[in-house]
Short mmCIF file of C-alpha atoms and ligand atoms in Angstrom, two decimals:
data_model
loop_
_atom_site.label_atom_id
_atom_site.label_comp_id
_atom_site.label_asym_id
_atom_site.label_seq_id
_atom_site.Cartn_x
_atom_site.Cartn_y
_atom_site.Cartn_z
CA MET A 1 -68.10 -70.85 -52.25
CA THR A 2 -66.50 -74.22 -52.95
CA ALA A 3 -66.51 -77.09 -50.52
CA MET A 4 -62.93 -78.12 -49.15
CA LEU A 5 -64.17 -81.81 -50.55
CA GLU A 6 -67.14 -82.14 -52.66
CA VAL A 7 -68.06 -86.09 -53.51
CA LYS A 8 -70.77 -85.63 -56.11
CA ASP A 9 -72.62 -88.93 -57.71
CA LEU A 10 -69.94 -91.54 -56.35
CA SER A 11 -70.10 -95.19 -56.88
CA VAL A 12 -67.68 -97.86 -56.50
CA ALA A 13 -67.70 -101.82 -57.06
CA TYR A 14 -65.95 -104.41 -55.97
CA GLY A 15 -66.28 -106.71 -59.08
CA LYS A 16 -70.05 -107.46 -59.69
CA ILE A 17 -70.94 -105.64 -56.02
CA THR A 18 -71.25 -102.09 -55.68
CA ALA A 19 -70.93 -101.26 -52.21
CA VAL A 20 -71.34 -97.57 -52.80
CA LYS A 21 -73.99 -96.08 -55.17
CA GLY A 22 -74.21 -92.72 -56.01
CA ILE A 23 -73.50 -90.67 -52.53
CA ASN A 24 -73.17 -86.83 -52.60
CA PHE A 25 -71.75 -84.82 -49.94
CA THR A 26 -69.14 -81.78 -48.90
CA VAL A 27 -67.11 -81.15 -46.28
CA GLU A 28 -66.44 -77.22 -46.00
CA GLU A 29 -63.23 -75.55 -44.91
CA GLY A 30 -63.27 -75.90 -40.93
CA GLN A 31 -65.89 -78.69 -40.01
CA VAL A 32 -65.91 -81.94 -38.01
CA VAL A 33 -68.17 -83.81 -40.85
CA THR A 34 -69.12 -87.93 -39.90
CA LEU A 35 -70.37 -90.59 -42.26
CA ILE A 36 -72.58 -92.75 -39.62
CA GLY A 37 -73.81 -96.40 -40.69
CA THR A 38 -73.53 -99.71 -39.57
CA ASN A 39 -71.17 -102.27 -40.57
CA GLY A 40 -71.11 -103.06 -44.69
CA ALA A 41 -72.52 -99.33 -45.24
CA GLY A 42 -69.93 -98.54 -47.33
CA LYS A 43 -68.01 -95.94 -45.07
CA THR A 44 -64.40 -97.63 -45.55
CA THR A 45 -64.71 -97.84 -49.22
CA THR A 46 -65.62 -94.07 -49.41
CA LEU A 47 -62.98 -93.48 -47.89
CA ARG A 48 -60.74 -95.52 -49.72
CA THR A 49 -61.64 -94.10 -52.51
CA ILE A 50 -61.05 -90.35 -51.68
CA SER A 51 -57.42 -91.67 -50.95
CA GLY A 52 -57.07 -92.74 -54.37
CA LEU A 53 -56.56 -96.28 -52.95
CA LEU A 54 -59.75 -97.61 -54.89
CA ARG A 55 -61.12 -95.76 -57.98
CA PRO A 56 -64.81 -94.93 -58.60
CA SER A 57 -66.87 -96.66 -61.75
CA LYS A 58 -68.97 -93.48 -61.41
CA GLY A 59 -68.88 -89.67 -60.19
CA GLU A 60 -66.27 -87.08 -59.29
CA ILE A 61 -64.34 -86.28 -56.40
CA SER A 62 -62.75 -82.90 -55.90
CA PHE A 63 -60.57 -81.60 -53.37
CA LEU A 64 -59.44 -77.83 -53.15
CA GLY A 65 -61.44 -76.99 -56.40
CA LYS A 66 -59.18 -80.05 -58.22
CA ARG A 67 -60.73 -83.33 -59.72
CA ILE A 68 -58.71 -86.08 -57.45
CA ASP A 69 -60.90 -89.33 -58.62
CA LYS A 70 -57.59 -90.09 -61.16
CA ALA A 71 -55.05 -89.13 -59.22
CA PRO A 72 -52.54 -91.30 -57.74
CA ALA A 73 -52.60 -91.80 -53.55
CA HIS A 74 -48.90 -90.09 -53.23
CA SER A 75 -50.14 -86.98 -55.15
CA ILE A 76 -53.30 -86.42 -52.99
CA VAL A 77 -51.36 -86.81 -49.79
CA THR A 78 -49.36 -84.31 -50.97
CA MET A 79 -52.33 -82.06 -51.86
CA GLY A 80 -53.01 -81.84 -47.85
CA LEU A 81 -55.25 -84.90 -47.72
CA ALA A 82 -54.63 -87.82 -45.12
CA HIS A 83 -56.27 -90.65 -44.24
CA SER A 84 -55.87 -92.25 -40.81
CA PRO A 85 -56.61 -95.80 -42.12
CA GLU A 86 -59.38 -98.42 -39.98
CA GLY A 87 -57.30 -101.22 -38.02
CA ARG A 88 -54.17 -98.45 -37.95
CA ARG A 89 -52.43 -100.19 -39.90
CA ILE A 90 -48.77 -99.18 -37.89
CA PHE A 91 -45.56 -100.89 -38.65
CA PRO A 92 -45.69 -102.69 -35.25
CA ARG A 93 -41.68 -103.51 -35.25
CA GLN A 94 -40.41 -100.04 -36.13
CA SER A 95 -40.50 -97.25 -33.67
CA VAL A 96 -42.70 -95.02 -32.60
CA GLU A 97 -40.62 -92.06 -33.62
CA GLU A 98 -40.16 -94.27 -37.43
CA ASN A 99 -43.96 -94.59 -37.66
CA LEU A 100 -44.44 -91.10 -37.69
CA MET A 101 -41.92 -89.94 -39.81
CA LEU A 102 -43.86 -92.38 -42.46
CA GLY A 103 -46.50 -89.67 -42.55
CA ALA A 104 -44.37 -86.98 -43.52
CA PHE A 105 -42.61 -88.82 -46.35
CA ALA A 106 -43.52 -87.27 -49.19
CA ARG A 107 -42.13 -83.73 -47.49
CA ARG A 108 -39.17 -82.01 -47.85
CA ASP A 109 -39.19 -79.15 -45.40
CA ARG A 110 -37.08 -80.89 -42.79
CA ALA A 111 -37.52 -77.66 -39.85
CA ASP A 112 -40.89 -77.86 -40.22
CA ILE A 113 -41.38 -81.82 -39.96
CA GLN A 114 -39.37 -81.74 -36.86
CA ALA A 115 -41.74 -78.82 -35.68
CA ASP A 116 -44.66 -80.94 -36.12
CA LEU A 117 -42.99 -84.37 -34.53
CA LYS A 118 -42.48 -81.81 -31.67
CA GLU A 119 -46.76 -81.12 -31.94
CA ALA A 120 -47.59 -84.52 -32.16
CA TYR A 121 -45.70 -85.27 -29.09
CA ASP A 122 -46.92 -82.13 -27.56
CA LEU A 123 -50.75 -83.81 -28.54
CA PHE A 124 -49.78 -87.31 -27.32
CA PRO A 125 -47.43 -87.04 -24.67
CA ILE A 126 -47.17 -90.97 -24.24
CA LEU A 127 -45.44 -90.96 -27.77
CA ALA A 128 -42.76 -88.72 -26.91
CA GLU A 129 -42.10 -90.94 -23.75
CA ARG A 130 -41.86 -94.24 -25.79
CA ARG A 131 -40.55 -92.69 -29.35
CA LYS A 132 -37.98 -95.31 -29.43
CA GLN A 133 -39.96 -98.77 -28.40
CA PRO A 134 -41.80 -101.02 -31.09
CA ALA A 135 -44.94 -99.64 -32.03
CA GLY A 136 -46.33 -102.99 -31.54
CA THR A 137 -46.28 -103.04 -27.74
CA PHE A 138 -48.80 -100.56 -27.69
CA SER A 139 -52.43 -100.87 -26.61
CA GLY A 140 -55.19 -100.27 -29.12
CA GLY A 141 -55.40 -96.52 -28.02
CA GLU A 142 -52.14 -96.08 -28.25
CA GLN A 143 -51.69 -97.22 -31.63
CA GLN A 144 -54.83 -94.83 -32.61
CA MET A 145 -53.10 -91.96 -30.97
CA LEU A 146 -49.78 -93.28 -33.53
CA ALA A 147 -52.23 -93.65 -36.45
CA MET A 148 -53.45 -89.99 -35.97
CA GLY A 149 -50.17 -88.60 -35.12
CA ARG A 150 -48.74 -89.96 -38.39
CA ALA A 151 -51.61 -88.60 -40.44
CA MET A 152 -51.14 -85.58 -39.05
CA MET A 153 -47.10 -85.79 -40.04
CA SER A 154 -48.09 -85.03 -43.66
CA ARG A 155 -49.38 -81.66 -42.26
CA PRO A 156 -53.17 -82.42 -43.60
CA LYS A 157 -55.47 -79.49 -44.44
CA LEU A 158 -58.09 -82.42 -44.56
CA LEU A 159 -57.88 -85.11 -42.00
CA MET A 160 -59.87 -88.69 -42.55
CA LEU A 161 -60.40 -90.92 -39.53
CA ASP A 162 -61.13 -94.04 -40.19
CA GLU A 163 -63.35 -95.62 -36.60
CA PRO A 164 -60.83 -94.14 -34.98
CA SER A 165 -62.96 -95.56 -31.69
CA MET A 166 -62.67 -99.13 -32.53
CA GLY A 167 -62.25 -101.29 -29.97
CA LEU A 168 -60.87 -98.82 -27.18
CA SER A 169 -62.14 -98.37 -23.44
CA PRO A 170 -64.59 -95.82 -23.03
CA ILE A 171 -62.08 -93.51 -21.57
CA MET A 172 -59.61 -93.82 -24.36
CA MET A 173 -62.69 -93.12 -26.93
CA LYS A 174 -63.30 -90.13 -25.19
CA LYS A 175 -59.47 -88.94 -25.29
CA ILE A 176 -59.67 -89.71 -29.15
CA MET A 177 -62.54 -87.80 -29.72
CA THR A 178 -61.00 -84.61 -27.38
CA THR A 179 -58.45 -85.13 -29.57
CA VAL A 180 -60.68 -84.83 -32.56
CA ARG A 181 -61.94 -81.43 -31.07
CA THR A 182 -58.08 -80.18 -30.81
CA LEU A 183 -57.21 -80.65 -34.51
CA GLN A 184 -60.30 -79.10 -35.55
CA LYS A 185 -59.17 -75.92 -33.46
CA ARG A 186 -55.99 -75.76 -34.90
CA GLY A 187 -56.93 -75.42 -38.21
CA THR A 188 -57.54 -79.13 -39.77
CA THR A 189 -60.81 -80.09 -41.17
CA ILE A 190 -62.16 -83.46 -40.58
CA LEU A 191 -64.03 -86.61 -42.37
CA LEU A 192 -64.73 -88.74 -39.09
CA VAL A 193 -66.01 -92.28 -39.90
CA GLU A 194 -67.27 -93.96 -36.95
CA GLN A 195 -69.79 -97.00 -36.20
CA ASN A 196 -70.06 -94.85 -32.52
CA ALA A 197 -72.91 -92.69 -33.93
CA ARG A 198 -73.37 -90.66 -30.25
CA ALA A 199 -69.87 -89.76 -30.23
CA ALA A 200 -69.13 -88.72 -33.96
CA LEU A 201 -72.63 -86.90 -33.93
CA LYS A 202 -71.91 -84.61 -30.68
CA LEU A 203 -68.72 -83.53 -32.28
CA ALA A 204 -69.75 -82.92 -35.94
CA SER A 205 -70.65 -79.65 -38.17
CA HIS A 206 -72.88 -81.97 -40.48
CA GLY A 207 -73.54 -85.77 -40.41
CA TYR A 208 -74.24 -87.65 -43.21
CA VAL A 209 -76.30 -91.55 -42.63
CA LEU A 210 -75.15 -93.97 -44.96
CA GLU A 211 -77.19 -97.39 -45.18
CA VAL A 212 -75.98 -100.27 -47.86
CA GLY A 213 -74.11 -97.78 -50.00
CA LYS A 214 -76.77 -94.79 -49.96
CA ILE A 215 -77.26 -91.82 -48.13
CA VAL A 216 -80.47 -91.89 -46.57
CA LEU A 217 -79.83 -88.79 -43.79
CA ASP A 218 -78.29 -86.06 -43.41
CA GLY A 219 -78.17 -82.50 -41.19
CA PRO A 220 -76.20 -80.99 -38.37
CA GLY A 221 -75.05 -83.44 -35.92
CA SER A 222 -76.88 -81.50 -33.21
CA GLU A 223 -80.20 -82.57 -35.14
CA LEU A 224 -79.73 -85.72 -36.14
CA LEU A 225 -78.38 -86.83 -32.18
CA VAL A 226 -82.35 -85.76 -31.57
CA SER A 227 -83.68 -87.13 -34.43
CA ASP A 228 -86.11 -90.39 -34.17
CA ASP A 229 -84.74 -92.68 -36.90
CA VAL A 230 -81.49 -92.34 -35.87
CA LYS A 231 -82.17 -92.80 -32.59
CA LYS A 232 -83.87 -95.81 -32.79
CA ALA A 233 -81.14 -96.94 -35.67
CA TYR A 234 -78.10 -96.38 -34.35
CA LEU A 235 -78.10 -94.73 -30.53
CA GLY A 236 -80.13 -97.72 -29.50
CA GLU A 237 -82.99 -95.75 -27.74
CA ASP A 238 -86.66 -95.96 -28.90
P1 LIG B 1 -67.14 -101.59 -41.74
O1 LIG B 1 -67.29 -100.54 -40.82
O2 LIG B 1 -67.48 -103.00 -41.37
O3 LIG B 1 -65.90 -101.20 -42.29
P2 LIG B 1 -68.36 -100.26 -43.91
O4 LIG B 1 -69.26 -99.49 -43.63
O5 LIG B 1 -67.07 -99.15 -43.80
O6 LIG B 1 -68.05 -101.14 -43.03
P3 LIG B 1 -67.12 -100.72 -46.39
O7 LIG B 1 -66.27 -101.57 -46.01
O8 LIG B 1 -66.94 -99.97 -47.41
O9 LIG B 1 -68.07 -100.94 -45.05
O10 LIG B 1 -67.65 -102.50 -47.10
C1 LIG B 1 -69.22 -102.02 -48.04
C2 LIG B 1 -69.28 -103.44 -49.00
O11 LIG B 1 -68.44 -103.76 -49.84
C3 LIG B 1 -69.80 -104.36 -47.68
O12 LIG B 1 -71.03 -105.23 -48.09
C4 LIG B 1 -68.26 -105.54 -48.30
O13 LIG B 1 -68.89 -106.83 -47.78
C5 LIG B 1 -68.01 -104.87 -49.41
N1 LIG B 1 -66.27 -105.33 -49.68
C6 LIG B 1 -65.46 -104.37 -49.15
N2 LIG B 1 -64.26 -105.15 -49.33
C7 LIG B 1 -64.59 -105.40 -50.34
C8 LIG B 1 -63.39 -106.10 -51.27
N3 LIG B 1 -62.37 -105.77 -51.06
N4 LIG B 1 -63.95 -107.21 -51.97
C9 LIG B 1 -65.24 -107.07 -52.13
N5 LIG B 1 -66.26 -106.37 -51.42
C10 LIG B 1 -65.54 -105.80 -50.43
#
């Protein structure tokens, strides 16, 4: 069986600085896979390269058996790969509903778009209550829900989430992580980038640990959670 997403020997550079140095990983259909690591490890760079926003200096990326490392970003979305970026990047002056509809920009199937809008509102009732309000009035947690809802509006097979828990209260973080699990149960495969290693590993079928551009460790989430190296470096335990 081929993996849904396959990243092979991927390197990405910003000028002379190589931020990602020959990494390999796969995401199988139905999994939640997480990339964890400290600031600057190369997690965001990896997601932006998969999305087609950056180009690899070396290596291959395949999605559903097709090479995507030279494909334009919009056609990668159309193939079923969505990205909820770090910092959310919502449009503050646009309404909640306008922000959600931007996620469906590449689609023509109007009836299904309406059904997915309803699903986003079912998942996050606060978005329905405030559908006409400018998104800039939302709290950080609400903006995160909106960013996830917007990414879901492209009806992705694979959803990439970049630090969804960033800056959120523990309660809001829990809600976001529960939603990740719900999305998985509804059939979406998820690639989750997190600095909050504990929360991410609890959800993950498989985790990869990135350190300065390289994968230094990987394994099932449940195993990484109890690994001494991970505990020391990422979970604040000794
Ligand atoms: P964070 O959680 O802080 O986003 P990260 O693991 O996602 O960390 P990246 O943002 O991918 O890490 O950064 C990896 C490396 O690439 C860092 O050393 C960073 O300084 C560098 N880098 C990121 N963006 C650029 C850029 N636009 N130009 C030059 N260097 C960059």
